[in-house]
mmCIF file of C-alpha atoms in Angstrom:
data_model
loop_
_atom_site.group_PDB
_atom_site.id
_atom_site.type_symbol
_atom_site.label_atom_id
_atom_site.label_comp_id
_atom_site.label_asym_id
_atom_site.label_seq_id
_atom_site.Cartn_x
_atom_site.Cartn_y
_atom_site.Cartn_z
ATOM 1 C CA UNK N 1 264.935 223.460 102.654
ATOM 2 C CA UNK N 2 265.964 223.220 98.956
ATOM 3 C CA UNK N 3 268.494 220.446 99.398
ATOM 4 C CA UNK N 4 266.078 217.920 99.928
ATOM 5 C CA UNK N 5 263.801 219.448 96.955
ATOM 6 C CA UNK N 6 266.479 218.418 94.640
ATOM 7 C CA UNK N 7 267.310 215.535 95.942
ATOM 8 C CA UNK N 8 263.409 213.813 95.707
ATOM 9 C CA UNK N 9 264.188 215.294 91.582
ATOM 10 C CA UNK N 10 266.061 212.414 90.777
ATOM 11 C CA UNK N 11 263.309 209.399 91.994
ATOM 12 C CA UNK N 12 260.476 212.004 90.838
ATOM 13 C CA UNK N 13 262.285 211.582 86.832
ATOM 14 C CA UNK N 14 263.375 207.987 87.222
ATOM 15 C CA UNK N 15 259.776 207.273 88.128
ATOM 16 C CA UNK N 16 258.438 209.241 85.442
ATOM 17 C CA UNK N 17 260.597 207.734 82.804
ATOM 18 C CA UNK N 18 259.972 204.069 83.399
ATOM 19 C CA UNK N 19 256.311 204.602 83.112
ATOM 20 C CA UNK N 20 257.491 205.673 79.752
ATOM 21 C CA UNK N 21 258.710 202.414 79.119
ATOM 22 C CA UNK N 22 256.629 199.868 77.766
ATOM 23 C CA UNK N 23 255.790 196.832 79.601
ATOM 24 C CA UNK N 24 258.183 193.186 78.632
ATOM 25 C CA UNK N 25 256.224 191.097 75.846
ATOM 26 C CA UNK N 26 254.371 188.505 77.290
ATOM 27 C CA UNK N 27 255.582 185.331 76.929
ATOM 28 C CA UNK N 28 254.909 183.802 73.809
ATOM 29 C CA UNK N 29 251.403 181.749 73.561
ATOM 30 C CA UNK N 30 251.990 178.101 74.117
ATOM 31 C CA UNK N 31 251.965 176.013 70.172
ATOM 32 C CA UNK N 32 248.590 173.894 71.707
ATOM 33 C CA UNK N 33 247.279 176.829 71.777
ATOM 34 C CA UNK N 34 247.786 179.016 68.462
ATOM 35 C CA UNK N 35 245.259 179.703 66.282
ATOM 36 C CA UNK N 36 245.319 177.208 62.968
ATOM 37 C CA UNK N 37 242.926 179.356 60.939
ATOM 38 C CA UNK N 38 244.906 181.159 58.357
ATOM 39 C CA UNK N 39 246.904 180.226 55.778
ATOM 40 C CA UNK N 40 249.880 179.565 56.777
ATOM 41 C CA UNK N 41 248.846 177.885 59.745
ATOM 42 C CA UNK N 42 250.498 174.189 60.584
ATOM 43 C CA UNK N 43 249.804 172.161 63.500
ATOM 44 C CA UNK N 44 252.423 171.371 65.880
ATOM 45 C CA UNK N 45 253.752 167.453 65.206
ATOM 46 C CA UNK N 46 255.683 167.541 68.108
ATOM 47 C CA UNK N 47 253.568 168.988 70.064
ATOM 48 C CA UNK N 48 250.732 166.888 69.296
ATOM 49 C CA UNK N 49 253.382 163.742 69.159
ATOM 50 C CA UNK N 50 253.564 164.789 73.094
ATOM 51 C CA UNK N 51 250.317 165.600 74.106
ATOM 52 C CA UNK N 52 249.082 162.273 73.311
ATOM 53 C CA UNK N 53 252.387 160.699 74.466
ATOM 54 C CA UNK N 54 251.837 161.362 78.190
ATOM 55 C CA UNK N 55 247.968 160.981 77.509
ATOM 56 C CA UNK N 56 249.111 157.529 76.513
ATOM 57 C CA UNK N 57 251.772 157.305 79.320
ATOM 58 C CA UNK N 58 248.852 157.902 81.746
ATOM 59 C CA UNK N 59 246.556 154.898 80.843
ATOM 60 C CA UNK N 60 250.394 153.139 80.387
ATOM 61 C CA UNK N 61 250.281 153.058 77.122
ATOM 62 C CA UNK N 62 253.363 152.852 75.255
ATOM 63 C CA UNK N 63 255.071 155.597 72.954
ATOM 64 C CA UNK N 64 254.370 156.519 69.274
ATOM 65 C CA UNK N 65 256.792 158.188 67.331
ATOM 66 C CA UNK N 66 255.982 160.763 64.524
ATOM 67 C CA UNK N 67 256.467 159.595 61.089
ATOM 68 C CA UNK N 68 256.285 162.306 58.343
ATOM 69 C CA UNK N 69 254.876 159.917 55.839
ATOM 70 C CA UNK N 70 252.111 159.531 57.732
ATOM 71 C CA UNK N 71 252.094 162.991 58.665
ATOM 72 C CA UNK N 72 252.541 163.971 54.303
ATOM 73 C CA UNK N 73 249.692 161.628 53.814
ATOM 74 C CA UNK N 74 247.795 163.205 56.664
ATOM 75 C CA UNK N 75 247.905 166.406 55.132
ATOM 76 C CA UNK N 76 247.759 165.476 52.262
ATOM 77 C CA UNK N 77 243.621 164.230 53.463
ATOM 78 C CA UNK N 78 243.158 167.475 55.657
ATOM 79 C CA UNK N 79 243.251 169.439 51.832
ATOM 80 C CA UNK N 80 241.353 167.256 50.378
ATOM 81 C CA UNK N 81 238.521 167.430 52.855
ATOM 82 C CA UNK N 82 239.382 171.708 53.322
ATOM 83 C CA UNK N 83 238.881 171.410 49.242
ATOM 84 C CA UNK N 84 235.425 169.619 49.148
ATOM 85 C CA UNK N 85 234.304 171.912 52.744
ATOM 86 C CA UNK N 86 233.709 168.248 53.756
ATOM 87 C CA UNK N 87 234.848 166.240 56.742
ATOM 88 C CA UNK N 88 234.742 161.956 56.808
ATOM 89 C CA UNK N 89 236.852 159.478 56.167
ATOM 90 C CA UNK N 90 235.833 158.873 52.138
ATOM 91 C CA UNK N 91 234.621 162.695 51.533
ATOM 92 C CA UNK N 92 235.216 161.863 47.291
ATOM 93 C CA UNK N 93 234.094 157.826 47.519
ATOM 94 C CA UNK N 94 237.089 156.032 47.671
ATOM 95 C CA UNK N 95 239.868 157.185 50.436
ATOM 96 C CA UNK N 96 239.186 154.740 53.366
ATOM 97 C CA UNK N 97 242.002 154.713 55.417
ATOM 98 C CA UNK N 98 242.688 151.285 54.372
ATOM 99 C CA UNK N 99 242.958 152.355 50.374
ATOM 100 C CA UNK N 100 244.784 155.346 50.718
ATOM 101 C CA UNK N 101 247.747 153.802 53.098
ATOM 102 C CA UNK N 102 248.153 152.001 50.264
ATOM 103 C CA UNK N 103 248.218 153.763 47.906
ATOM 104 C CA UNK N 104 251.002 155.757 48.914
ATOM 105 C CA UNK N 105 252.932 152.192 48.809
ATOM 106 C CA UNK N 106 252.624 152.834 52.383
ATOM 107 C CA UNK N 107 253.069 149.543 54.157
ATOM 108 C CA UNK N 108 251.049 148.651 57.349
ATOM 109 C CA UNK N 109 249.842 146.097 59.820
ATOM 110 C CA UNK N 110 247.126 147.893 60.999
ATOM 111 C CA UNK N 111 246.229 151.486 60.715
ATOM 112 C CA UNK N 112 243.288 154.221 61.712
ATOM 113 C CA UNK N 113 242.175 158.009 61.509
ATOM 114 C CA UNK N 114 240.523 160.096 63.738
ATOM 115 C CA UNK N 115 239.416 163.385 61.394
ATOM 116 C CA UNK N 116 238.121 166.429 62.872
ATOM 117 C CA UNK N 117 236.887 170.436 61.163
ATOM 118 C CA UNK N 118 235.815 172.599 63.022
ATOM 119 C CA UNK N 119 238.516 173.400 65.467
ATOM 120 C CA UNK N 120 241.343 175.461 65.690
ATOM 121 C CA UNK N 121 243.647 174.751 68.415
ATOM 122 C CA UNK N 122 245.059 171.419 68.783
ATOM 123 C CA UNK N 123 244.402 171.923 72.490
ATOM 124 C CA UNK N 124 240.232 172.260 71.305
ATOM 125 C CA UNK N 125 240.928 169.157 68.980
ATOM 126 C CA UNK N 126 242.110 166.658 71.587
ATOM 127 C CA UNK N 127 240.118 167.864 74.140
ATOM 128 C CA UNK N 128 237.277 166.926 71.280
ATOM 129 C CA UNK N 129 238.519 163.050 71.043
ATOM 130 C CA UNK N 130 239.399 162.597 73.816
ATOM 131 C CA UNK N 131 235.696 163.215 74.975
ATOM 132 C CA UNK N 132 234.755 161.539 71.996
ATOM 133 C CA UNK N 133 235.059 157.029 73.480
ATOM 134 C CA UNK N 134 235.768 156.474 69.685
ATOM 135 C CA UNK N 135 238.727 158.731 68.630
ATOM 136 C CA UNK N 136 239.934 158.639 72.925
ATOM 137 C CA UNK N 137 240.236 154.188 71.987
ATOM 138 C CA UNK N 138 242.015 155.735 68.944
ATOM 139 C CA UNK N 139 244.581 157.469 70.816
ATOM 140 C CA UNK N 140 244.491 155.015 73.643
ATOM 141 C CA UNK N 141 245.299 152.143 70.952
ATOM 142 C CA UNK N 142 248.085 149.749 72.438
ATOM 143 C CA UNK N 143 248.468 148.917 69.242
ATOM 144 C CA UNK N 144 249.645 151.346 67.021
ATOM 145 C CA UNK N 145 253.468 152.630 67.256
ATOM 146 C CA UNK N 146 253.097 155.162 65.069
ATOM 147 C CA UNK N 147 251.103 158.528 63.249
ATOM 148 C CA UNK N 148 250.967 161.531 61.687
ATOM 149 C CA UNK N 149 248.727 164.326 61.899
ATOM 150 C CA UNK N 150 247.508 167.479 59.849
ATOM 151 C CA UNK N 151 245.473 170.081 59.512
ATOM 152 C CA UNK N 152 244.355 172.180 56.421
ATOM 153 C CA UNK N 153 242.595 175.377 55.919
ATOM 154 C CA UNK N 154 239.577 176.387 53.945
ATOM 155 C CA UNK N 155 239.470 180.120 54.191
ATOM 156 C CA UNK N 156 235.470 179.846 52.993
ATOM 157 C CA UNK N 157 234.002 176.878 54.864
ATOM 158 C CA UNK N 158 232.565 177.729 58.032
ATOM 159 C CA UNK N 159 234.798 175.174 59.741
ATOM 160 C CA UNK N 160 238.139 176.634 57.919
ATOM 161 C CA UNK N 161 240.452 174.099 59.816
ATOM 162 C CA UNK N 162 240.007 170.236 58.639
ATOM 163 C CA UNK N 163 242.289 167.501 60.861
ATOM 164 C CA UNK N 164 243.459 164.067 59.922
ATOM 165 C CA UNK N 165 245.152 162.169 62.263
ATOM 166 C CA UNK N 166 247.126 159.128 61.125
ATOM 167 C CA UNK N 167 247.357 155.830 63.540
ATOM 168 C CA UNK N 168 249.970 152.768 62.276
ATOM 169 C CA UNK N 169 251.574 149.274 62.937
ATOM 170 C CA UNK N 170 253.159 148.334 59.992
ATOM 171 C CA UNK N 171 253.951 145.212 58.947
ATOM 172 C CA UNK N 172 255.674 142.559 60.969
ATOM 173 C CA UNK N 173 258.720 140.305 59.500
ATOM 174 C CA UNK N 174 259.253 137.233 60.854
ATOM 175 C CA UNK N 175 261.990 134.965 61.366
ATOM 176 C CA UNK N 176 261.903 133.609 57.910
ATOM 177 C CA UNK N 177 261.133 137.325 56.219
ATOM 178 C CA UNK N 178 257.445 136.361 56.259
ATOM 179 C CA UNK N 179 255.879 140.081 55.672
ATOM 180 C CA UNK N 180 253.217 139.008 57.802
ATOM 181 C CA UNK N 181 250.083 142.231 57.636
ATOM 182 C CA UNK N 182 251.262 144.289 54.844
ATOM 183 C CA UNK N 183 247.543 144.347 53.317
ATOM 184 C CA UNK N 184 246.402 145.060 56.273
ATOM 185 C CA UNK N 185 243.640 145.810 58.354
ATOM 186 C CA UNK N 186 242.376 149.755 58.652
ATOM 187 C CA UNK N 187 239.673 151.720 61.016
ATOM 188 C CA UNK N 188 238.662 154.629 61.297
ATOM 189 C CA UNK N 189 236.490 157.303 63.592
ATOM 190 C CA UNK N 190 234.820 160.159 62.779
ATOM 191 C CA UNK N 191 234.946 163.531 65.718
ATOM 192 C CA UNK N 192 231.367 165.054 65.506
ATOM 193 C CA UNK N 193 231.445 168.701 64.081
ATOM 194 C CA UNK N 194 231.157 171.072 66.256
#
């Protein structure tokens, strides 16, 4: 009788130790669900590119390429919107997309942008743009080949996170070396703040 009790004791001890151990940590949250409402948060540009390209592929549209220069221009503009606590394509009266791109010396034949405020995650912003016909057209514009995206944070704003997504097509160089479309035409769409 005592033999059975002693044999059962190690099993009880093992179960008690197992219960004391902490559960394994949960898997990391996908970056498109990360909350960007903090000073050090940055949108995952590669995840945004991947999401947009998957979305474009569903409609048979060629993929975009991430352009670091466009991302820097988008970041500067997102910061400008955050500092002004205002979302729009011309927050200071002279910053329309075409003017901004030319001011940075960025050559383009066509460009467009989506801006937003109030979305805290890439998934929310992407969903909002997808549900807005003008923004959706911008994301699926087959003329565009490049993109840049950025966010900026303003802790004192009711929106907290400001978004800028820029699309562009570079100028075309003809066979004789002429640069076509260096001045470019720019279009812009605005996402209503939620």
